[in-house]
């Protein structure tokens, strides 16, 4: 509905055309979460001028390279998105929630496709992290202060930060938990993310969307993608449809 295009294996959340300035975010879900659980936060970021593409990881709902979080698939989705937008995406950001954030991190470590990296609720574990110390791709890491899965002491935090480029930004959402980066019920039997968030889901998502969008649209220190422009035939039809329903 609205400014959402369902593409089967991923959804695209379209910004208003007047606000769009060439930024797009590809987002991997957290473990066991339906990709549609990110609809609300994606709309909030699209309202700030970013095209957001949320990847479905069905049937396993695990964002792993051998299960569909691989370069080939992501490159195909990037090309298809540019066809739908009928314009070149100037700056691609890759991101993810929890387990999905480490798949995003791996793609930054092994490809040169992305201008920036976004990681939400990333658990500290050397077995999951890629080494980006020498990367020139800026990273944003957003955690919740009430997230028991990502809590670190001072030594662990320094070790965690050491994996990231110098041009990285670390943000803490006061009262935020692990689950409410997505729209998920804490009583959902499919969720492994139950925690003790001290703020509402809307408050957490408002903060995360604002911080993430601000990081993405900042032009300083961006790595610019030089991908060829992809021309789509259906832009007028999509824009006409959007005008009718908005």
Coordinates of C-alpha atoms in Angstrom, one line a residue:
X1 CA 0.0 0.0 0.0
X2 CA 1.0 3.6 -0.3
X3 CA 4.6 4.0 -1.4
X4 CA 5.5 0.4 -1.1
X5 CA 6.3 -1.9 -4.0
X6 CA 6.2 -5.6 -3.2
X7 CA 8.7 -7.5 -5.4
X8 CA 8.3 -11.0 -4.1
X9 CA 11.7 -11.5 -2.5
X10 CA 12.1 -7.9 -1.3
X11 CA 10.0 -4.7 -0.7
X12 CA 10.9 -1.2 -1.8
X13 CA 9.7 1.8 0.2
X14 CA 9.7 4.8 -2.0
X15 CA 10.5 8.4 -0.9
X16 CA 8.4 11.3 -2.2
X17 CA 10.1 12.2 -5.5
X18 CA 10.7 15.8 -4.5
X19 CA 12.7 14.6 -1.4
X20 CA 14.7 11.9 -3.2
X21 CA 18.4 12.8 -3.7
X22 CA 19.9 9.6 -4.8
X23 CA 20.3 7.6 -1.5
X24 CA 19.2 4.0 -1.0
X25 CA 19.4 1.6 1.9
X26 CA 19.4 -2.2 1.5
X27 CA 18.4 -3.8 4.8
X28 CA 18.7 -7.4 6.0
X29 CA 16.3 -8.5 8.8
X30 CA 17.2 -10.0 12.1
X31 CA 17.1 -13.7 12.7
X32 CA 13.7 -15.4 12.3
X33 CA 12.0 -12.1 11.5
X34 CA 9.6 -11.6 8.6
X35 CA 11.0 -8.8 6.4
X36 CA 7.6 -7.0 6.6
X37 CA 8.3 -6.4 10.3
X38 CA 10.4 -3.5 9.1
X39 CA 7.6 -1.7 7.2
X40 CA 7.0 1.0 9.8
X41 CA 10.6 2.0 10.3
X42 CA 11.3 1.9 6.5
X43 CA 8.4 4.3 5.8
X44 CA 9.8 6.6 8.4
X45 CA 13.2 6.6 6.6
X46 CA 11.5 6.9 3.2
X47 CA 9.7 10.0 4.5
X48 CA 13.2 11.5 5.0
X49 CA 14.1 11.0 1.3
X50 CA 15.7 7.5 1.3
X51 CA 14.7 4.6 -0.9
X52 CA 14.6 1.6 1.4
X53 CA 14.8 -2.0 0.2
X54 CA 14.1 -4.7 2.8
X55 CA 15.3 -8.2 1.8
X56 CA 13.2 -11.3 2.4
X57 CA 15.2 -14.2 3.8
X58 CA 12.5 -16.8 3.4
X59 CA 12.2 -19.6 4.1
X60 CA 14.9 -19.8 6.8
X61 CA 14.7 -16.1 7.8
X62 CA 18.4 -16.2 8.4
X63 CA 20.6 -13.5 6.7
X64 CA 23.6 -15.7 5.8
X65 CA 25.7 -15.7 2.6
X66 CA 24.8 -19.3 1.8
X67 CA 21.1 -18.6 2.3
X68 CA 20.7 -15.6 0.0
X69 CA 22.7 -12.7 1.6
X70 CA 25.3 -12.9 -1.2
X71 CA 26.8 -10.4 -3.6
X72 CA 25.1 -11.8 -6.7
X73 CA 21.6 -11.6 -5.3
X74 CA 22.2 -8.1 -3.9
X75 CA 23.6 -6.8 -7.2
X76 CA 20.5 -8.1 -9.0
X77 CA 18.3 -6.3 -6.5
X78 CA 20.3 -3.1 -6.9
X79 CA 19.8 -3.1 -10.7
X80 CA 16.1 -3.9 -10.4
X81 CA 15.7 -1.1 -7.9
X82 CA 17.3 1.4 -10.3
X83 CA 14.9 0.2 -13.1
X84 CA 11.9 0.9 -10.8
X85 CA 13.2 4.3 -9.8
X86 CA 14.2 5.0 -13.4
X87 CA 17.4 6.7 -12.2
X88 CA 20.8 5.9 -10.9
X89 CA 21.2 5.5 -7.1
X90 CA 24.1 7.8 -6.3
X91 CA 24.9 6.3 -2.9
X92 CA 24.1 2.8 -1.8
X93 CA 24.1 2.0 1.9
X94 CA 23.9 -1.6 3.2
X95 CA 22.6 -2.4 6.6
X96 CA 21.0 -4.9 8.9
X97 CA 19.4 -5.7 12.2
X98 CA 21.1 -8.1 14.7
X99 CA 22.3 -11.1 12.6
X100 CA 21.5 -9.2 9.4
X101 CA 23.9 -6.5 10.4
X102 CA 26.9 -8.9 10.2
X103 CA 25.8 -10.0 6.7
X104 CA 25.9 -6.3 5.7
X105 CA 29.3 -5.9 7.4
X106 CA 30.6 -8.9 5.4
X107 CA 29.5 -7.4 2.1
X108 CA 31.3 -4.2 2.9
X109 CA 34.4 -6.1 3.7
X110 CA 34.3 -8.2 0.5
X111 CA 32.9 -5.8 -2.1
X112 CA 33.2 -2.1 -3.1
X113 CA 29.5 -1.7 -3.8
X114 CA 28.5 0.5 -0.8
X115 CA 29.0 4.0 0.3
X116 CA 28.1 3.4 4.0
X117 CA 27.2 0.7 6.5
X118 CA 24.4 0.7 9.0
X119 CA 24.3 -1.8 11.9
X120 CA 21.4 -2.1 14.3
X121 CA 21.5 -4.1 17.6
X122 CA 24.8 -5.8 16.7
X123 CA 25.9 -8.5 19.2
X124 CA 29.5 -8.4 20.2
X125 CA 31.2 -11.6 18.9
X126 CA 34.4 -12.0 17.0
X127 CA 33.0 -15.0 15.1
X128 CA 30.4 -12.8 13.5
X129 CA 32.3 -9.6 12.8
X130 CA 34.4 -8.7 9.7
X131 CA 37.5 -6.6 10.1
X132 CA 36.8 -3.2 8.7
X133 CA 39.6 -1.3 10.4
X134 CA 41.2 -0.4 7.2
X135 CA 38.0 0.3 5.2
X136 CA 37.1 3.7 4.0
X137 CA 33.4 3.0 4.3
X138 CA 31.8 5.0 7.1
X139 CA 29.7 2.9 9.6
X140 CA 26.8 3.7 11.9
X141 CA 26.2 1.4 14.8
X142 CA 22.9 1.9 16.8
X143 CA 22.3 0.0 20.0
X144 CA 19.6 0.1 22.7
X145 CA 20.6 0.8 26.3
X146 CA 18.2 -1.9 27.5
X147 CA 19.3 -4.5 25.0
X148 CA 20.7 -7.4 27.1
X149 CA 22.0 -9.2 24.0
X150 CA 24.4 -6.3 23.1
X151 CA 25.5 -5.1 26.5
X152 CA 29.3 -4.7 26.8
X153 CA 31.7 -3.6 29.5
X154 CA 34.3 -1.0 28.7
X155 CA 36.9 -3.5 27.5
X156 CA 34.4 -5.4 25.3
X157 CA 33.2 -2.1 23.8
X158 CA 36.7 -1.0 22.9
X159 CA 37.3 -4.4 21.2
X160 CA 34.0 -4.1 19.4
X161 CA 34.8 -0.6 18.1
X162 CA 38.2 -1.7 17.0
X163 CA 36.7 -3.7 14.1
X164 CA 35.2 -0.5 12.5
X165 CA 36.7 2.2 10.4
X166 CA 37.8 5.5 12.0
X167 CA 34.9 7.3 10.3
X168 CA 32.3 5.4 12.3
X169 CA 29.5 6.6 14.5
X170 CA 28.2 4.9 17.6
X171 CA 24.7 5.8 18.9
X172 CA 22.8 4.6 22.0
X173 CA 19.0 4.8 22.2
X174 CA 18.2 5.4 25.8
X175 CA 15.6 2.9 26.9
X176 CA 15.8 1.0 23.6
X177 CA 15.7 -2.7 23.3
X178 CA 16.8 -5.4 20.8
X179 CA 13.5 -6.2 19.2
X180 CA 11.9 -2.8 18.4
X181 CA 14.1 -1.9 15.5
X182 CA 11.4 -4.0 13.9
X183 CA 7.7 -4.1 14.6
X184 CA 7.5 -7.3 16.5
X185 CA 5.4 -8.4 19.5
X186 CA 7.4 -9.4 22.5
X187 CA 5.0 -12.3 23.0
X188 CA 5.5 -13.5 19.4
X189 CA 6.6 -17.2 19.6
X190 CA 8.7 -16.6 16.4
X191 CA 10.7 -13.8 18.1
X192 CA 13.9 -14.5 20.0
X193 CA 14.3 -10.9 20.8
X194 CA 12.2 -10.4 23.9
X195 CA 13.9 -7.9 26.2
X196 CA 13.1 -5.1 28.6
X197 CA 12.8 -1.9 26.5
X198 CA 11.9 1.1 28.6
X199 CA 10.4 3.1 25.7
X200 CA 7.7 2.4 23.3
X201 CA 8.2 0.8 19.9
X202 CA 7.2 4.0 18.2
X203 CA 9.6 6.1 20.2
X204 CA 12.5 3.7 19.5
X205 CA 11.7 3.6 15.8
X206 CA 11.4 7.3 15.5
X207 CA 14.8 7.8 17.0
X208 CA 16.5 5.0 15.0
X209 CA 14.9 6.2 11.7
X210 CA 16.1 9.8 12.4
X211 CA 19.6 8.9 13.3
X212 CA 20.0 6.4 10.4
X213 CA 18.5 8.8 7.8
X214 CA 20.7 11.6 9.0
X215 CA 23.8 9.4 8.7
X216 CA 22.9 8.2 5.2
X217 CA 22.1 11.6 3.7
X218 CA 25.2 13.3 5.0
X219 CA 27.4 13.7 2.0
X220 CA 30.7 14.1 3.8
X221 CA 33.1 11.1 3.5
X222 CA 30.7 9.2 1.2
X223 CA 32.1 6.6 -1.1
X224 CA 30.3 7.3 -4.4
X225 CA 29.1 4.4 -6.5
X226 CA 30.0 4.5 -10.2
X227 CA 27.3 2.0 -11.3
X228 CA 25.8 2.6 -14.7
X229 CA 22.4 4.2 -14.9
X230 CA 19.5 1.8 -15.3
X231 CA 16.5 3.1 -17.3
X232 CA 13.2 1.6 -16.4
X233 CA 10.1 1.6 -18.6
X234 CA 7.5 1.7 -15.8
X235 CA 8.4 4.9 -14.0
X236 CA 5.5 6.9 -15.3
X237 CA 3.1 4.2 -14.5
X238 CA 4.4 3.9 -10.9
X239 CA 4.4 7.6 -10.3
X240 CA 0.9 8.0 -11.7
X241 CA -0.3 5.2 -9.4
X242 CA 1.4 6.9 -6.4
X243 CA -0.2 10.2 -7.2
X244 CA -3.7 8.6 -7.3
X245 CA -3.4 7.0 -4.0
X246 CA -1.6 9.8 -2.1

